[in-house]
């Protein structure tokens, strides 16, 4: 959330920092520490709660082993059974991580996203067992270790949730680029979290983790600039993908409301884009000296209807860009 709002503030520039009725970002920016504080500081959630507590409750064997131990002699048979299941889980996780790491680049492209998440899930499972073997019940106190495992888990959660959303929506072709970008992003960061974990384990353990989970080294890369550009075009134009992404967002229907004005300016900019391109091309060709709209109209570069659409779009754009301004007497009272 912090990254999204900070990026939005960068894009808006002065519009984002000048407080006033039409600034729809500043109050969100100010409220960020409130929205991310759940159980104490946000760092507490990352360092202790996500994995420190989650490992005990979500592990397929740990809780059963502890309960069996607490039963004394009556729980010996159950403990032996659970321990055997635990050992099998470790071996299967390690084997899956190693085999999927070896064959990842040879797998069918249609299954690439699911295979990627499966490989990293197996890598996380094996890494968890390795860490538990080393630190045991000290996992909560080894906060950076717990945090890195929690980071990997979070990125895998986001990746698998995206795949599920894509599948549930009927695998739309126009969302495949988005899926590719999301999987690239989350796979890369999950991989980096596990590598950082390996680099901070005892030498032998770190070596084993890397060789088992990533036999060829770092195989997941961040999305390319080309893919970034393609994704940007999907949301900078009124595409069905963009409409699905903003579905559920409330847009006011009254002129003067910030989101209404912003959406109106976007639609008008799209409508007038072709006419504005004509003017730019005419300037490059030397037909007109600059981007003056009246000169373009006089030179028949655009017709009157196109010129009007450009004027309306410029007015809407300037209305959105302008910051709030107040007379001295309005501001002297204190808060606006």
Tab-separated table of C-alpha atoms in Angstrom:
chain	number	residue	atom	x	y	z
A	1	UNK	CA	0.000	0.000	0.000
A	2	UNK	CA	2.816	2.384	0.850
A	3	UNK	CA	4.494	1.746	-2.498
A	4	UNK	CA	1.256	2.365	-4.423
A	5	UNK	CA	0.443	5.630	-2.653
A	6	UNK	CA	4.050	6.856	-2.857
A	7	UNK	CA	4.097	6.142	-6.605
A	8	UNK	CA	0.779	7.956	-7.000
A	9	UNK	CA	2.201	10.959	-5.132
A	10	UNK	CA	5.204	10.980	-7.475
A	11	UNK	CA	2.937	10.955	-10.527
A	12	UNK	CA	0.706	13.743	-9.222
A	13	UNK	CA	3.577	16.025	-8.192
A	14	UNK	CA	2.360	19.344	-6.807
A	15	UNK	CA	-1.250	18.229	-7.081
A	16	UNK	CA	-0.562	15.584	-4.456
A	17	UNK	CA	1.146	17.790	-1.869
A	18	UNK	CA	-1.103	20.883	-1.964
A	19	UNK	CA	-3.861	20.149	0.520
A	20	UNK	CA	-7.378	21.151	-0.484
A	21	UNK	CA	-10.830	19.879	-1.479
A	22	UNK	CA	-9.679	18.409	-4.802
A	23	UNK	CA	-6.626	16.625	-3.380
A	24	UNK	CA	-7.773	13.021	-3.102
A	25	UNK	CA	-4.340	11.612	-2.179
A	26	UNK	CA	-2.980	13.596	0.760
A	27	UNK	CA	-5.360	12.284	3.418
A	28	UNK	CA	-4.735	8.706	2.249
A	29	UNK	CA	-0.992	9.374	2.436
A	30	UNK	CA	-1.355	10.741	5.968
A	31	UNK	CA	-3.467	7.747	7.025
A	32	UNK	CA	-0.982	5.105	5.816
A	33	UNK	CA	0.544	4.416	9.262
A	34	UNK	CA	-2.972	3.838	10.618
A	35	UNK	CA	-4.090	1.506	7.849
A	36	UNK	CA	-1.034	-0.750	8.038
A	37	UNK	CA	-0.874	-0.975	11.834
A	38	UNK	CA	-2.680	-4.143	12.899
A	39	UNK	CA	-1.117	-5.877	15.891
A	40	UNK	CA	1.347	-3.248	16.959
A	41	UNK	CA	3.879	-1.986	14.448
A	42	UNK	CA	3.703	-3.374	10.925
A	43	UNK	CA	7.191	-4.839	11.344
A	44	UNK	CA	5.814	-7.064	14.122
A	45	UNK	CA	3.404	-8.702	11.687
A	46	UNK	CA	6.198	-9.393	9.209
A	47	UNK	CA	8.865	-10.531	11.653
A	48	UNK	CA	6.854	-12.676	14.027
A	49	UNK	CA	3.195	-13.220	13.271
A	50	UNK	CA	3.033	-14.291	9.608
A	51	UNK	CA	5.497	-17.142	9.885
A	52	UNK	CA	6.488	-17.321	13.536
A	53	UNK	CA	2.918	-18.164	14.532
A	54	UNK	CA	1.752	-19.473	11.173
A	55	UNK	CA	4.385	-22.209	10.955
A	56	UNK	CA	3.046	-23.899	14.065
A	57	UNK	CA	-0.619	-23.731	13.102
A	58	UNK	CA	-0.297	-24.460	9.387
A	59	UNK	CA	2.445	-27.086	9.360
A	60	UNK	CA	1.010	-30.532	8.508
A	61	UNK	CA	2.907	-32.308	11.311
A	62	UNK	CA	4.304	-29.978	13.994
A	63	UNK	CA	1.159	-29.517	16.062
A	64	UNK	CA	0.362	-33.236	16.015
A	65	UNK	CA	3.911	-34.032	17.153
A	66	UNK	CA	3.683	-31.623	20.078
A	67	UNK	CA	0.288	-32.961	21.133
A	68	UNK	CA	1.601	-36.530	20.936
A	69	UNK	CA	4.624	-35.663	23.097
A	70	UNK	CA	2.374	-34.070	25.722
A	71	UNK	CA	0.373	-37.303	25.979
A	72	UNK	CA	3.386	-39.164	27.374
A	73	UNK	CA	3.583	-42.905	26.782
A	74	UNK	CA	0.037	-42.986	25.429
A	75	UNK	CA	1.109	-40.811	22.534
A	76	UNK	CA	4.190	-42.783	21.486
A	77	UNK	CA	2.490	-44.609	18.631
A	78	UNK	CA	0.923	-41.413	17.359
A	79	UNK	CA	4.265	-39.615	17.637
A	80	UNK	CA	6.044	-42.331	15.648
A	81	UNK	CA	3.369	-42.165	12.961
A	82	UNK	CA	3.492	-38.364	12.798
A	83	UNK	CA	7.293	-38.293	12.765
A	84	UNK	CA	7.362	-40.736	9.844
A	85	UNK	CA	4.877	-38.514	8.026
A	86	UNK	CA	7.061	-35.500	8.820
A	87	UNK	CA	10.196	-37.141	7.415
A	88	UNK	CA	8.293	-38.117	4.267
A	89	UNK	CA	7.084	-34.520	3.930
A	90	UNK	CA	10.666	-33.225	4.110
A	91	UNK	CA	11.912	-35.696	1.499
A	92	UNK	CA	9.003	-35.078	-0.881
A	93	UNK	CA	9.343	-31.286	-0.573
A	94	UNK	CA	13.070	-31.420	-1.259
A	95	UNK	CA	12.639	-33.782	-4.205
A	96	UNK	CA	9.860	-31.653	-5.729
A	97	UNK	CA	11.882	-28.470	-5.324
A	98	UNK	CA	14.964	-30.050	-6.914
A	99	UNK	CA	13.161	-31.724	-9.837
A	100	UNK	CA	11.042	-28.672	-10.649
A	101	UNK	CA	14.143	-26.491	-10.388
A	102	UNK	CA	15.971	-28.739	-12.853
A	103	UNK	CA	13.128	-28.942	-15.390
A	104	UNK	CA	11.528	-25.528	-15.061
A	105	UNK	CA	12.831	-24.176	-18.381
A	106	UNK	CA	11.749	-27.331	-20.241
A	107	UNK	CA	8.126	-27.326	-19.144
A	108	UNK	CA	5.190	-26.466	-21.382
A	109	UNK	CA	4.576	-22.726	-21.580
A	110	UNK	CA	0.859	-23.205	-20.986
A	111	UNK	CA	1.669	-24.498	-17.506
A	112	UNK	CA	4.528	-22.094	-16.804
A	113	UNK	CA	2.703	-19.974	-14.229
A	114	UNK	CA	1.414	-22.908	-12.205
A	115	UNK	CA	4.741	-24.725	-12.438
A	116	UNK	CA	6.550	-21.639	-11.213
A	117	UNK	CA	4.332	-21.350	-8.155
A	118	UNK	CA	4.586	-25.110	-7.535
A	119	UNK	CA	8.386	-24.977	-7.649
A	120	UNK	CA	8.610	-22.039	-5.279
A	121	UNK	CA	6.014	-23.556	-2.941
A	122	UNK	CA	8.105	-26.722	-2.708
A	123	UNK	CA	11.217	-24.589	-2.189
A	124	UNK	CA	9.496	-22.727	0.646
A	125	UNK	CA	8.355	-25.994	2.250
A	126	UNK	CA	11.872	-27.441	2.138
A	127	UNK	CA	13.394	-24.175	3.392
A	128	UNK	CA	10.972	-24.211	6.312
A	129	UNK	CA	12.017	-27.715	7.315
A	130	UNK	CA	15.692	-26.798	7.043
A	131	UNK	CA	15.208	-23.715	9.216
A	132	UNK	CA	13.181	-25.623	11.806
A	133	UNK	CA	15.947	-28.222	11.988
A	134	UNK	CA	18.506	-25.496	12.732
A	135	UNK	CA	16.643	-23.050	14.990
A	136	UNK	CA	13.826	-25.243	16.334
A	137	UNK	CA	11.654	-23.384	18.816
A	138	UNK	CA	13.800	-20.244	18.469
A	139	UNK	CA	12.109	-19.340	15.176
A	140	UNK	CA	10.169	-16.434	16.686
A	141	UNK	CA	13.341	-15.006	18.193
A	142	UNK	CA	15.184	-15.284	14.882
A	143	UNK	CA	13.047	-12.493	13.507
A	144	UNK	CA	14.897	-11.881	10.253
A	145	UNK	CA	14.764	-15.567	9.393
A	146	UNK	CA	11.042	-15.633	10.151
A	147	UNK	CA	10.517	-12.409	8.181
A	148	UNK	CA	12.169	-13.775	5.029
A	149	UNK	CA	10.091	-16.933	5.156
A	150	UNK	CA	7.034	-14.726	5.649
A	151	UNK	CA	8.030	-12.613	2.643
A	152	UNK	CA	8.318	-15.684	0.422
A	153	UNK	CA	4.952	-16.949	1.665
A	154	UNK	CA	3.297	-13.586	0.984
A	155	UNK	CA	4.596	-13.375	-2.577
A	156	UNK	CA	3.474	-16.949	-3.271
A	157	UNK	CA	0.054	-16.148	-1.839
A	158	UNK	CA	-0.317	-13.182	-4.182
A	159	UNK	CA	0.864	-15.218	-7.158
A	160	UNK	CA	-1.458	-18.153	-6.562
A	161	UNK	CA	-4.389	-15.827	-5.839
A	162	UNK	CA	-3.782	-14.148	-9.203
A	163	UNK	CA	-3.756	-17.497	-10.999
A	164	UNK	CA	-7.012	-18.471	-9.256
A	165	UNK	CA	-8.614	-15.157	-10.254
A	166	UNK	CA	-7.478	-15.642	-13.853
A	167	UNK	CA	-8.850	-19.189	-13.962
A	168	UNK	CA	-12.153	-18.253	-12.314
A	169	UNK	CA	-12.715	-15.490	-14.878
A	170	UNK	CA	-12.424	-17.935	-17.778
A	171	UNK	CA	-8.755	-17.306	-18.668
A	172	UNK	CA	-9.408	-14.144	-20.743
A	173	UNK	CA	-6.778	-13.683	-23.461
A	174	UNK	CA	-6.413	-9.958	-22.817
A	175	UNK	CA	-5.338	-10.611	-19.208
A	176	UNK	CA	-2.497	-13.001	-20.032
A	177	UNK	CA	0.061	-10.204	-20.062
A	178	UNK	CA	-1.116	-9.067	-16.640
A	179	UNK	CA	-0.840	-12.621	-15.339
A	180	UNK	CA	2.658	-12.932	-16.784
A	181	UNK	CA	3.744	-9.686	-15.120
A	182	UNK	CA	2.287	-10.587	-11.724
A	183	UNK	CA	3.865	-14.048	-11.723
A	184	UNK	CA	7.240	-12.615	-12.797
A	185	UNK	CA	7.104	-10.018	-10.027
A	186	UNK	CA	6.098	-12.386	-7.242
A	187	UNK	CA	8.321	-15.275	-8.351
A	188	UNK	CA	11.373	-12.999	-8.484
A	189	UNK	CA	10.765	-11.530	-5.033
A	190	UNK	CA	9.952	-14.913	-3.474
A	191	UNK	CA	13.194	-16.262	-4.940
A	192	UNK	CA	15.163	-13.300	-3.567
A	193	UNK	CA	13.644	-13.798	-0.110
A	194	UNK	CA	14.750	-17.454	-0.101
A	195	UNK	CA	18.213	-16.509	-1.372
A	196	UNK	CA	18.553	-13.924	1.397
A	197	UNK	CA	17.499	-16.623	3.845
A	198	UNK	CA	20.126	-19.037	2.494
A	199	UNK	CA	22.836	-16.379	2.683
A	200	UNK	CA	22.153	-15.926	6.394
A	201	UNK	CA	22.026	-19.588	7.398
A	202	UNK	CA	25.107	-21.551	8.509
A	203	UNK	CA	27.373	-22.233	5.536
A	204	UNK	CA	26.403	-25.871	4.932
A	205	UNK	CA	22.665	-25.252	5.366
A	206	UNK	CA	22.721	-22.277	3.001
A	207	UNK	CA	24.591	-24.289	0.389
A	208	UNK	CA	22.112	-27.174	0.642
A	209	UNK	CA	19.129	-24.838	0.344
A	210	UNK	CA	20.494	-23.177	-2.797
A	211	UNK	CA	21.551	-26.419	-4.497
A	212	UNK	CA	18.282	-28.210	-3.756
A	213	UNK	CA	15.844	-25.367	-4.451
A	214	UNK	CA	17.756	-23.524	-7.186
A	215	UNK	CA	20.171	-26.000	-8.826
A	216	UNK	CA	20.891	-23.581	-11.699
A	217	UNK	CA	21.013	-20.460	-9.566
A	218	UNK	CA	18.596	-17.572	-9.841
A	219	UNK	CA	16.210	-18.627	-12.614
A	220	UNK	CA	13.424	-16.077	-12.090
A	221	UNK	CA	13.855	-12.586	-13.494
A	222	UNK	CA	11.855	-9.410	-13.136
A	223	UNK	CA	9.473	-8.442	-15.925
A	224	UNK	CA	11.170	-6.928	-18.971
A	225	UNK	CA	10.824	-3.293	-20.023
A	226	UNK	CA	8.840	-4.495	-23.039
A	227	UNK	CA	6.300	-6.239	-20.821
A	228	UNK	CA	6.118	-3.178	-18.556
A	229	UNK	CA	5.293	-1.063	-21.610
A	230	UNK	CA	2.629	-3.489	-22.821
A	231	UNK	CA	0.974	-3.517	-19.403
A	232	UNK	CA	1.050	0.270	-19.286
A	233	UNK	CA	-0.768	0.486	-22.611
A	234	UNK	CA	-3.518	-1.765	-21.264
A	235	UNK	CA	-4.352	0.687	-18.490
A	236	UNK	CA	-3.659	3.937	-20.345
A	237	UNK	CA	-6.433	3.180	-22.825
A	238	UNK	CA	-10.135	2.369	-22.297
A	239	UNK	CA	-9.620	-1.363	-22.703
A	240	UNK	CA	-11.821	-4.124	-21.233
A	241	UNK	CA	-8.880	-5.023	-18.988
A	242	UNK	CA	-8.848	-1.530	-17.506
A	243	UNK	CA	-12.593	-1.652	-16.946
A	244	UNK	CA	-12.268	-4.922	-15.060
A	245	UNK	CA	-9.402	-3.566	-12.960
A	246	UNK	CA	-11.409	-0.533	-11.821
A	247	UNK	CA	-14.634	-2.477	-11.347
A	248	UNK	CA	-15.985	-1.793	-7.872
A	249	UNK	CA	-14.345	1.633	-7.533
A	250	UNK	CA	-16.850	4.352	-6.726
A	251	UNK	CA	-16.949	7.141	-9.301
A	252	UNK	CA	-19.075	10.196	-8.406
A	253	UNK	CA	-21.474	11.448	-11.053
A	254	UNK	CA	-21.349	15.137	-10.140
A	255	UNK	CA	-19.173	17.707	-11.876
A	256	UNK	CA	-16.597	19.099	-9.460
A	257	UNK	CA	-16.014	15.815	-7.649
A	258	UNK	CA	-12.330	14.889	-7.929
A	259	UNK	CA	-12.725	11.345	-9.294
A	260	UNK	CA	-15.500	12.405	-11.660
A	261	UNK	CA	-13.294	15.161	-13.104
A	262	UNK	CA	-10.321	12.793	-13.369
A	263	UNK	CA	-12.285	10.103	-15.208
A	264	UNK	CA	-13.896	12.711	-17.457
A	265	UNK	CA	-10.492	14.142	-18.386
A	266	UNK	CA	-9.227	10.641	-19.183
A	267	UNK	CA	-12.134	9.883	-21.523
A	268	UNK	CA	-11.858	13.261	-23.267
A	269	UNK	CA	-8.098	12.813	-23.716
A	270	UNK	CA	-8.705	9.461	-25.396
A	271	UNK	CA	-11.361	10.979	-27.663
A	272	UNK	CA	-9.120	13.839	-28.796
A	273	UNK	CA	-5.887	11.836	-29.077
A	274	UNK	CA	-6.124	11.199	-32.825
A	275	UNK	CA	-6.746	14.889	-33.553
A	276	UNK	CA	-3.828	15.951	-31.352
A	277	UNK	CA	-1.569	13.512	-33.196
A	278	UNK	CA	-2.556	15.198	-36.472
A	279	UNK	CA	-1.395	18.549	-35.105
A	280	UNK	CA	1.911	17.128	-33.873
A	281	UNK	CA	2.558	15.499	-37.246
A	282	UNK	CA	1.703	18.731	-39.072
A	283	UNK	CA	4.200	20.626	-36.916
A	284	UNK	CA	6.906	18.047	-37.684
A	285	UNK	CA	6.093	18.308	-41.401
A	286	UNK	CA	6.398	22.105	-41.282
A	287	UNK	CA	2.751	22.759	-42.144
A	288	UNK	CA	2.293	24.784	-38.950
A	289	UNK	CA	4.941	26.464	-36.800
A	290	UNK	CA	3.773	25.173	-33.422
A	291	UNK	CA	0.958	23.310	-31.718
A	292	UNK	CA	-1.372	26.314	-31.891
A	293	UNK	CA	-4.917	25.024	-32.312
A	294	UNK	CA	-6.174	28.028	-34.290
A	295	UNK	CA	-3.287	27.719	-36.745
A	296	UNK	CA	-4.022	24.026	-37.204
A	297	UNK	CA	-7.678	24.805	-37.852
A	298	UNK	CA	-6.800	27.520	-40.372
A	299	UNK	CA	-4.445	25.145	-42.200
A	300	UNK	CA	-7.158	22.450	-42.375
A	301	UNK	CA	-5.028	20.086	-40.303
A	302	UNK	CA	-8.099	19.454	-38.151
A	303	UNK	CA	-11.748	20.298	-38.682
A	304	UNK	CA	-13.894	22.358	-36.331
A	305	UNK	CA	-15.297	19.302	-34.552
A	306	UNK	CA	-11.819	17.935	-33.868
A	307	UNK	CA	-10.620	21.340	-32.701
A	308	UNK	CA	-13.506	21.578	-30.260
A	309	UNK	CA	-12.768	18.115	-28.868
A	310	UNK	CA	-9.158	19.184	-28.258
A	311	UNK	CA	-10.249	22.402	-26.519
A	312	UNK	CA	-12.639	20.530	-24.242
A	313	UNK	CA	-9.974	17.928	-23.438
A	314	UNK	CA	-7.403	20.630	-22.616
A	315	UNK	CA	-9.858	22.387	-20.298
A	316	UNK	CA	-10.672	19.134	-18.506
A	317	UNK	CA	-6.980	18.272	-18.237
A	318	UNK	CA	-6.065	21.655	-16.785
A	319	UNK	CA	-8.921	21.413	-14.289
A	320	UNK	CA	-7.530	18.116	-13.017
A	321	UNK	CA	-3.920	19.311	-12.936
A	322	UNK	CA	-4.570	22.600	-11.136
A	323	UNK	CA	-3.865	22.634	-7.403
A	324	UNK	CA	-6.238	24.154	-4.861
A	325	UNK	CA	-5.575	27.826	-4.177
A	326	UNK	CA	-6.986	30.172	-1.563
A	327	UNK	CA	-7.023	33.859	-0.755
A	328	UNK	CA	-4.971	34.974	2.292
A	329	UNK	CA	-8.111	35.686	4.319
A	330	UNK	CA	-9.348	32.123	3.704
A	331	UNK	CA	-6.105	30.637	4.957
A	332	UNK	CA	-5.541	32.956	7.921
A	333	UNK	CA	-8.184	31.148	9.960
A	334	UNK	CA	-5.974	28.081	10.277
A	335	UNK	CA	-7.045	24.874	8.582
A	336	UNK	CA	-8.747	24.693	5.206
